[in-house]
PDB file of C-alpha atoms and ligand atoms in Angstrom:
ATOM      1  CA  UNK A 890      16.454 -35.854 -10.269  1.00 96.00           C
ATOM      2  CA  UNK A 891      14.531 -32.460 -11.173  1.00 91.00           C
ATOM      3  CA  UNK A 892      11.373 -33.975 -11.472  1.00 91.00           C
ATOM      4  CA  UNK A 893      11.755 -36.038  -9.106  1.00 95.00           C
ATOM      5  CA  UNK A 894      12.631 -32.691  -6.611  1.00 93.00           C
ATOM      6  CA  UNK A 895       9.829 -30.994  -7.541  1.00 92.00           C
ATOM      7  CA  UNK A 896       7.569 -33.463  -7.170  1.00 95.00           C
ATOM      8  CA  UNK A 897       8.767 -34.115  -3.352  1.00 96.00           C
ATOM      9  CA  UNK A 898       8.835 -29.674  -3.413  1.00 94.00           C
ATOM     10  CA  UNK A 899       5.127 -29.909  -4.500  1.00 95.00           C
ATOM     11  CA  UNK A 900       3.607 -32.550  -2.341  1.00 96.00           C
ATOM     12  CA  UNK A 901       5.022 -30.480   0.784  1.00 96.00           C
ATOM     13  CA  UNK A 902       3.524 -27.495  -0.312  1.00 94.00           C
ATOM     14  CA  UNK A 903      -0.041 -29.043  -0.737  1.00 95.00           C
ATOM     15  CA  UNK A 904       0.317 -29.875   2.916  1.00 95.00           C
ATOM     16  CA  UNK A 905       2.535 -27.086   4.109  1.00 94.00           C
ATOM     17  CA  UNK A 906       4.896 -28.964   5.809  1.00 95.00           C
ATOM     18  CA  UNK A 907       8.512 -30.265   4.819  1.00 95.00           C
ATOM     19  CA  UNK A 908       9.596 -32.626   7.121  1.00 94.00           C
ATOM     20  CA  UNK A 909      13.119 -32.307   5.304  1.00 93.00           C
ATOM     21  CA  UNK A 910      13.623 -28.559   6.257  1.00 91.00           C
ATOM     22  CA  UNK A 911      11.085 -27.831   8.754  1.00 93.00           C
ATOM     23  CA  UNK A 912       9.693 -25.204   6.085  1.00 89.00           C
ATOM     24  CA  UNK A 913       5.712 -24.673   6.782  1.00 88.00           C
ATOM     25  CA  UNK A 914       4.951 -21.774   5.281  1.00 84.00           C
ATOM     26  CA  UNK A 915       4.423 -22.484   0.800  1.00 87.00           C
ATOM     27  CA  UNK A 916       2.741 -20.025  -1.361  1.00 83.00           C
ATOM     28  CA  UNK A 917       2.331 -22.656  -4.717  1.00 85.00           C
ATOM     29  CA  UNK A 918       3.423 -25.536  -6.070  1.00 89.00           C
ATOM     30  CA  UNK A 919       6.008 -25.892  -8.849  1.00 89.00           C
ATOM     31  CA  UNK A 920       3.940 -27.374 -11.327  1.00 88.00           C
ATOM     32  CA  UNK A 921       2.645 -25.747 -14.595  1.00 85.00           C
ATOM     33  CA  UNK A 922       5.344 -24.558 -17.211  1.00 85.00           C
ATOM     34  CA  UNK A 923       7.042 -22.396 -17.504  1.00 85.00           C
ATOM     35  CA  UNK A 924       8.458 -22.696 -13.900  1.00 81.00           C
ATOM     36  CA  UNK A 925       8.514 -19.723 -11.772  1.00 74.00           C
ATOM     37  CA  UNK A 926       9.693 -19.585  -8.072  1.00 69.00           C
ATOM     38  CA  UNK A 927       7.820 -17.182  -6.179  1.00 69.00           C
ATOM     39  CA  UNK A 928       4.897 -14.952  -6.880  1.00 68.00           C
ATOM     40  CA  UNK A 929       6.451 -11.387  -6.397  1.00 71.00           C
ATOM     41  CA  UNK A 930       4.415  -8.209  -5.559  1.00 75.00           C
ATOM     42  CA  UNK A 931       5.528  -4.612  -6.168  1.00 83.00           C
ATOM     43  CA  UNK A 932       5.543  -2.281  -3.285  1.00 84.00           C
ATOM     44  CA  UNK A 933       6.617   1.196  -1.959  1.00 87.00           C
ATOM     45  CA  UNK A 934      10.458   0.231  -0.209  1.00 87.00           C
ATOM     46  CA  UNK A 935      11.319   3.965   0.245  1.00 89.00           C
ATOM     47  CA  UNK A 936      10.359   7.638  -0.988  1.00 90.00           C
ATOM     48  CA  UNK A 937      13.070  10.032  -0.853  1.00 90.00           C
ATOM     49  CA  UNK A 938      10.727  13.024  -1.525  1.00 92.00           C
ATOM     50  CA  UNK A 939       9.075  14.660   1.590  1.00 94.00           C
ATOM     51  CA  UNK A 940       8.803  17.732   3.814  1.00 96.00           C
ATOM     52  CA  UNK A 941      12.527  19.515   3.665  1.00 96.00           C
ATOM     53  CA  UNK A 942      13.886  20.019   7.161  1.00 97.00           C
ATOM     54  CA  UNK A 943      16.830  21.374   9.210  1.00 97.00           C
ATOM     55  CA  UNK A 944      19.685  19.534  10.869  1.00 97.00           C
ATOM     56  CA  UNK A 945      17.124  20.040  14.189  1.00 98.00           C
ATOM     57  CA  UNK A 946      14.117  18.045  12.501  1.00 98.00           C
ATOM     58  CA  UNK A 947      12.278  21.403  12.006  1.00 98.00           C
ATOM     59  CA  UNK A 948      10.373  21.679   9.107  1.00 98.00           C
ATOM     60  CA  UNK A 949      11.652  24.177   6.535  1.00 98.00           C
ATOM     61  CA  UNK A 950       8.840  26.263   4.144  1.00 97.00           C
ATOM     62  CA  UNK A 951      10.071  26.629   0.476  1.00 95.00           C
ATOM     63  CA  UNK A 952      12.113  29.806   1.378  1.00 97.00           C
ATOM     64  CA  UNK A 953      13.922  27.581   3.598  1.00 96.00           C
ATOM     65  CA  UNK A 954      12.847  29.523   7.266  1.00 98.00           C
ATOM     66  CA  UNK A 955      11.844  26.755   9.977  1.00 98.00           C
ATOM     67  CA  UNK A 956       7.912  26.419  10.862  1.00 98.00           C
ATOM     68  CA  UNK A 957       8.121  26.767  14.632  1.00 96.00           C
ATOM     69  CA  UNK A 958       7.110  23.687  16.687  1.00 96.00           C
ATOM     70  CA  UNK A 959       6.831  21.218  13.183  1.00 98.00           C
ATOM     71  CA  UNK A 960       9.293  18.968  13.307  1.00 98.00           C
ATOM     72  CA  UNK A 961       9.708  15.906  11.076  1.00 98.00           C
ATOM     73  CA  UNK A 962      11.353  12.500  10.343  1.00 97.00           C
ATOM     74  CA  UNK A 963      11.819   9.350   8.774  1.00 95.00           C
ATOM     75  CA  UNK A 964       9.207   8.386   5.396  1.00 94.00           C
ATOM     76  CA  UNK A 965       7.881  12.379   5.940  1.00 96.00           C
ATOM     77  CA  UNK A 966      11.108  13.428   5.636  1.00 96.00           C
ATOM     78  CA  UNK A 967      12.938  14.718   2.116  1.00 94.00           C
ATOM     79  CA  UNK A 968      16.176  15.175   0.803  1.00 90.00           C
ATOM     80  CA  UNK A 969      18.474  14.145   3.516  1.00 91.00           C
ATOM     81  CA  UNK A 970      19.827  11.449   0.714  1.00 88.00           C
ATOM     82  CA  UNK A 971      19.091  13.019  -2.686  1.00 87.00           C
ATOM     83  CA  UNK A 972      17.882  11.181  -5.157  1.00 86.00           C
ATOM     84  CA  UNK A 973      18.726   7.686  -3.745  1.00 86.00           C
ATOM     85  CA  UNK A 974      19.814   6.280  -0.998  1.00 85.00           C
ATOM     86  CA  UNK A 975      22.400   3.349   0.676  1.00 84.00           C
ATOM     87  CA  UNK A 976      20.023   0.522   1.603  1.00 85.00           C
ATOM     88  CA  UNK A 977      19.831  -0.231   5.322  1.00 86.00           C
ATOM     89  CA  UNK A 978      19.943   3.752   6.211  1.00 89.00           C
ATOM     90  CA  UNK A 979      16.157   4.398   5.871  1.00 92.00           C
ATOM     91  CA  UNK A 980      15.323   3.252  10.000  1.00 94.00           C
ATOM     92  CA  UNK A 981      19.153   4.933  10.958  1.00 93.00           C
ATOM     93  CA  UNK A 982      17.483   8.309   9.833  1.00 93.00           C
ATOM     94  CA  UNK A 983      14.181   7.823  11.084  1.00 95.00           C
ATOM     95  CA  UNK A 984      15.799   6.661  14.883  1.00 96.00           C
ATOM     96  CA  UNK A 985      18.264   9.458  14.195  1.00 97.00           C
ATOM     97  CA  UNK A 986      15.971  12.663  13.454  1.00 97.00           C
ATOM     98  CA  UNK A 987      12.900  11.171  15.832  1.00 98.00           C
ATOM     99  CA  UNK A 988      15.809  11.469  18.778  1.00 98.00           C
ATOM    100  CA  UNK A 989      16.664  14.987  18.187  1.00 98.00           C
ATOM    101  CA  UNK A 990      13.240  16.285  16.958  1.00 98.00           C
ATOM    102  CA  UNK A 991      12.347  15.023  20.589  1.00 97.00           C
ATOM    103  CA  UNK A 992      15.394  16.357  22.206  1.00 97.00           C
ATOM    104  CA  UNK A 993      14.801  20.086  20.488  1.00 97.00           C
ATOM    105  CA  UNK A 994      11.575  20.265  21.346  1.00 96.00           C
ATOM    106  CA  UNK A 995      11.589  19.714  24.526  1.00 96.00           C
ATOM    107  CA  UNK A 996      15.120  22.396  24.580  1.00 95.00           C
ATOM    108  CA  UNK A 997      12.677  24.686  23.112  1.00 91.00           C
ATOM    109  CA  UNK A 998       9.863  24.727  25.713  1.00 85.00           C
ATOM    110  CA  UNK A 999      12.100  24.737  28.822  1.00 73.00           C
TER     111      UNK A 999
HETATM  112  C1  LIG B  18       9.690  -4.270   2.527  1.00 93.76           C
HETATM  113  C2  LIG B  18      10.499  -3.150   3.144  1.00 93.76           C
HETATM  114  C3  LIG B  18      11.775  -3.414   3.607  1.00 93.76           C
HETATM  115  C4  LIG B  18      12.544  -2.407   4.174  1.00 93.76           C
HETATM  116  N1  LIG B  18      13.805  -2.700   4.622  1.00 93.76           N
HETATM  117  C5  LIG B  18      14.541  -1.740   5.215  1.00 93.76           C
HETATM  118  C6  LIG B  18      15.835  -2.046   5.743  1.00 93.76           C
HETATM  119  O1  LIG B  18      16.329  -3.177   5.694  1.00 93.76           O
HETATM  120  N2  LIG B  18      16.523  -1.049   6.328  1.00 93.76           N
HETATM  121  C7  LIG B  18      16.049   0.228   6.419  1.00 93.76           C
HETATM  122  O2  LIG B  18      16.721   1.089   6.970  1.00 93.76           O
HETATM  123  N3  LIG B  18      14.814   0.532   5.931  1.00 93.76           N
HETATM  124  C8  LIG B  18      14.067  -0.407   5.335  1.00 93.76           C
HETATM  125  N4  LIG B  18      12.812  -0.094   4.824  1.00 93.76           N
HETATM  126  C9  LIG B  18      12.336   1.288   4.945  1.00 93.76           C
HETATM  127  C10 LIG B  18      11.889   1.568   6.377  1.00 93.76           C
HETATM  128  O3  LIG B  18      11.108   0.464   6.833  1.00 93.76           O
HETATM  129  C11 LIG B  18      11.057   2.851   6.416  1.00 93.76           C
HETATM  130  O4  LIG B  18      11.786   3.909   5.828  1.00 93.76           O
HETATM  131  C12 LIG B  18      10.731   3.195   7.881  1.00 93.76           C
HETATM  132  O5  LIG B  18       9.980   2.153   8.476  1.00 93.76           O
HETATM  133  C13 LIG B  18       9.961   4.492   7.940  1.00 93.76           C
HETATM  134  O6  LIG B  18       9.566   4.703   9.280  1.00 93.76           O
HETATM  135  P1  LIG B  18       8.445   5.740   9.602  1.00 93.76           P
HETATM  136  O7  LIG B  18       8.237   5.646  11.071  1.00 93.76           O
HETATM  137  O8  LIG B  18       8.788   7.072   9.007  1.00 93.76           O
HETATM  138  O9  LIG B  18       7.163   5.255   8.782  1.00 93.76           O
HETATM  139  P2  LIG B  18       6.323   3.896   8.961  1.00 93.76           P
HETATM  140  O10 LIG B  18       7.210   2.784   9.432  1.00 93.76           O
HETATM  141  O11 LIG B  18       5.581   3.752   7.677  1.00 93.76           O
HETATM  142  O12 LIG B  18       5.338   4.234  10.155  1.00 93.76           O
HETATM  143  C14 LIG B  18       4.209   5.033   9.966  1.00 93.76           C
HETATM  144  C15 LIG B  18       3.156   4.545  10.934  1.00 93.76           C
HETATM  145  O13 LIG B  18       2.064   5.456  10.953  1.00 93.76           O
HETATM  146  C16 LIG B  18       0.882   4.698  10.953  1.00 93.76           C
HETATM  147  N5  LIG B  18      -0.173   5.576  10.417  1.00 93.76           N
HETATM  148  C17 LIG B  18      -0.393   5.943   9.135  1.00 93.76           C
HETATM  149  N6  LIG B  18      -1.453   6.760   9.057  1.00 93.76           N
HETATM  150  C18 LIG B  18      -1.894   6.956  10.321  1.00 93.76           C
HETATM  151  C19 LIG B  18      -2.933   7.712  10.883  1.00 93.76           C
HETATM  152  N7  LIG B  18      -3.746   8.468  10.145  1.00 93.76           N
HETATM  153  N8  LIG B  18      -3.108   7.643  12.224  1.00 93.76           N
HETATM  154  C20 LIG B  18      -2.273   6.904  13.000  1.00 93.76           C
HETATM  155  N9  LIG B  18      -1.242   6.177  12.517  1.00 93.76           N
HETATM  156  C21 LIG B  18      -1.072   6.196  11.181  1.00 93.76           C
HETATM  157  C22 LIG B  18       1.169   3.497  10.112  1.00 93.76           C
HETATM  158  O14 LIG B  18       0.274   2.451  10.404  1.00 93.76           O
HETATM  159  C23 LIG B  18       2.592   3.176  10.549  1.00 93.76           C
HETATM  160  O15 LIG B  18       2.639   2.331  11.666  1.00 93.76           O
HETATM  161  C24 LIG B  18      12.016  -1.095   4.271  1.00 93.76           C
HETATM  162  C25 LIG B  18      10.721  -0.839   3.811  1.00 93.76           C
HETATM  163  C26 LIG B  18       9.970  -1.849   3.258  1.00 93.76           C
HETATM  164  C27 LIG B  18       8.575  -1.540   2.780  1.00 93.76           C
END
């Protein structure tokens, strides 16, 4: 039944098309031992170093007093979750401090 799987498996993925689950998109065949599903890549998912800033987005220097008119967020950003984070809150803190690095801003020049 395995073989018999993969062999159906690799026939749709020479033509990129599975007419039993609609897939169309294949990246290899499962054909030369050992068997491995997937070709996996490393990449960057999230840095949580960056520029420190304040509860306004304002960007701190080292001796923590706020750089006038810098303001930062999301992958810039640092430190907001220490040394790791909970996954899924990456975009919540980027939407979060671009909204009130906007909102301050604009406080500060009216
Ligand atoms: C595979 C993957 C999955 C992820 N999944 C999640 C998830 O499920 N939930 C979650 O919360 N977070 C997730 N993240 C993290 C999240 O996507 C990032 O933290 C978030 O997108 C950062 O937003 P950003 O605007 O700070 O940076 P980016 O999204 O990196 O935006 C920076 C932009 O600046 C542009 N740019 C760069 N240099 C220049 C230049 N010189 N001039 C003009 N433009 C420039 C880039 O092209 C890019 O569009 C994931 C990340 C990856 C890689």
């Amino acid at each position: 039944v395995l073989a018999q799987t993969l062999d159906t498996y690799n026939r749709h993925a020479k033509i990129n098309e599975d007419p039993i689950f609609h897939k169309n998109r294949f990246t290899q065949t499962i054909s030369v031992p050992p068997y491995y599903f997937g070709i996996e890549r490393l990449c960057v998912h999230f840095c949580c170093g960056g520029v420190r800033f304040n509860k306004n987005a304002q960007v701190l220097r080292k001796d923590g007093s706020v750089i006038e008119g810098l303001y930062v967020c999301g992958e810039a950003s640092g430190g907001l979750h220490g040394h790791d984070r909970m996954g899924g809150v990456a975009l919540t803190s980027a939407f979060v401090f671009g909204k009130i690095a906007g909102k301050h801003s604009i406080s500060q020049t009216t």
